[in-house]
Short mmCIF file of C-alpha atoms in Angstrom, two decimals:
data_model
loop_
_atom_site.label_atom_id
_atom_site.label_comp_id
_atom_site.label_asym_id
_atom_site.label_seq_id
_atom_site.Cartn_x
_atom_site.Cartn_y
_atom_site.Cartn_z
CA UNK A 263 47.18 172.59 -61.20
CA UNK A 264 44.55 174.29 -63.33
CA UNK A 265 41.65 172.18 -65.06
CA UNK A 266 41.66 171.83 -68.65
CA UNK A 267 38.68 172.69 -70.81
CA UNK A 268 38.15 171.42 -74.35
CA UNK A 269 38.16 168.09 -76.26
CA UNK A 270 41.95 166.99 -74.69
CA UNK A 271 40.59 166.82 -71.21
CA UNK A 272 39.36 163.62 -69.44
CA UNK A 273 35.73 163.37 -68.44
CA UNK A 274 34.62 162.94 -65.11
CA UNK A 275 32.41 160.00 -63.89
CA UNK A 276 29.13 162.23 -64.31
CA UNK A 277 30.32 163.34 -67.76
CA UNK A 278 30.94 159.81 -68.92
CA UNK A 279 27.40 158.54 -67.70
CA UNK A 280 25.62 161.35 -69.43
CA UNK A 281 27.86 160.48 -72.63
CA UNK A 282 26.60 156.98 -72.48
CA UNK A 283 23.26 157.78 -71.93
CA UNK A 284 23.18 160.25 -75.00
CA UNK A 285 24.81 157.24 -77.16
CA UNK A 286 22.16 154.73 -76.28
CA UNK A 287 19.34 157.38 -76.74
CA UNK A 288 20.99 158.32 -80.34
CA UNK A 289 20.88 154.38 -80.95
CA UNK A 290 17.34 153.51 -79.85
CA UNK A 291 16.26 156.75 -82.01
CA UNK A 292 18.25 155.89 -85.16
CA UNK A 293 16.05 155.30 -88.28
CA UNK A 294 17.09 153.40 -91.58
CA UNK A 295 16.16 153.95 -95.15
CA UNK A 296 14.78 150.37 -94.80
CA UNK A 297 12.59 151.24 -91.91
CA UNK A 298 11.22 154.28 -94.15
CA UNK A 299 10.70 151.98 -96.82
CA UNK A 300 8.31 149.96 -94.70
CA UNK A 301 6.78 152.97 -93.30
CA UNK A 302 5.71 154.06 -96.75
CA UNK A 303 4.50 150.59 -97.32
CA UNK A 304 2.40 150.83 -94.33
CA UNK A 305 1.01 154.13 -95.22
CA UNK A 306 0.28 153.21 -98.65
CA UNK A 307 -1.74 150.20 -97.25
CA UNK A 308 -3.56 152.83 -94.78
CA UNK A 309 -4.51 155.04 -97.55
CA UNK A 310 -5.76 151.97 -99.72
CA UNK A 311 -7.98 151.03 -96.60
CA UNK A 312 -9.30 154.43 -96.06
CA UNK A 313 -10.09 154.47 -100.03
CA UNK A 314 -11.84 151.17 -99.69
CA UNK A 315 -13.65 151.82 -96.58
CA UNK A 316 -14.36 155.57 -96.60
CA UNK A 317 -14.26 156.31 -100.39
CA UNK A 318 -11.92 158.91 -102.09
CA UNK A 319 -12.48 161.60 -99.23
CA UNK A 320 -10.75 159.58 -96.70
CA UNK A 321 -7.95 158.60 -98.77
CA UNK A 322 -7.55 161.97 -99.80
CA UNK A 323 -7.41 163.27 -96.28
CA UNK A 324 -4.69 160.78 -95.23
CA UNK A 325 -2.79 161.21 -98.17
CA UNK A 326 -2.66 164.73 -98.11
CA UNK A 327 -1.78 164.63 -94.18
CA UNK A 328 1.05 162.65 -95.17
CA UNK A 329 2.00 164.67 -98.02
CA UNK A 330 1.77 167.85 -95.94
CA UNK A 331 4.04 166.51 -93.41
CA UNK A 332 6.68 165.53 -95.76
CA UNK A 333 6.51 169.24 -97.43
CA UNK A 334 6.92 170.51 -93.69
CA UNK A 335 9.71 168.28 -93.21
CA UNK A 336 11.17 169.14 -96.43
CA UNK A 337 10.99 172.93 -95.56
CA UNK A 338 12.43 172.50 -92.35
CA UNK A 339 15.56 170.40 -93.58
CA UNK A 340 16.22 172.93 -96.47
CA UNK A 341 16.03 175.59 -93.97
CA UNK A 342 18.55 173.56 -91.84
CA UNK A 343 20.96 173.85 -94.49
CA UNK A 344 20.54 170.76 -96.40
CA UNK A 345 20.03 170.64 -100.20
CA UNK A 346 19.18 168.48 -103.21
CA UNK A 347 19.10 164.64 -102.65
CA UNK A 348 20.40 164.86 -99.01
CA UNK A 349 17.31 167.24 -98.05
CA UNK A 350 14.80 164.87 -99.89
CA UNK A 351 16.31 161.90 -98.42
CA UNK A 352 16.30 163.36 -94.81
CA UNK A 353 12.59 164.52 -95.23
CA UNK A 354 11.72 161.04 -96.35
CA UNK A 355 13.39 159.74 -93.08
CA UNK A 356 11.49 162.08 -90.90
CA UNK A 357 8.31 161.16 -92.54
CA UNK A 358 8.26 157.46 -92.91
CA UNK A 359 11.11 156.43 -90.57
CA UNK A 360 8.85 155.95 -87.84
CA UNK A 361 8.67 152.15 -88.92
CA UNK A 362 12.18 151.40 -87.92
CA UNK A 363 10.55 151.53 -84.26
CA UNK A 364 7.86 148.88 -84.97
#
């Protein structure tokens, strides 16, 4: 009897454990638009706090860093094949989705 390759074959115990581990990690690292909105709100609060404490220079520094991160994320996402609204949404999730993990 020869071994089958491909999607029709049955996974052995090791492969089943790896598949389950990957599923758990994907669920743990999943971000949502609601979490991204919370991340945007927190970022706006932090930029306002820097503006109140450090003046315009601090606010522009933090805001510029976030804008730069969003631009880099958008370039990477567009380079990965997405375009239009899907690219902007993915870049938004990459920039502000960290709040889903709080």
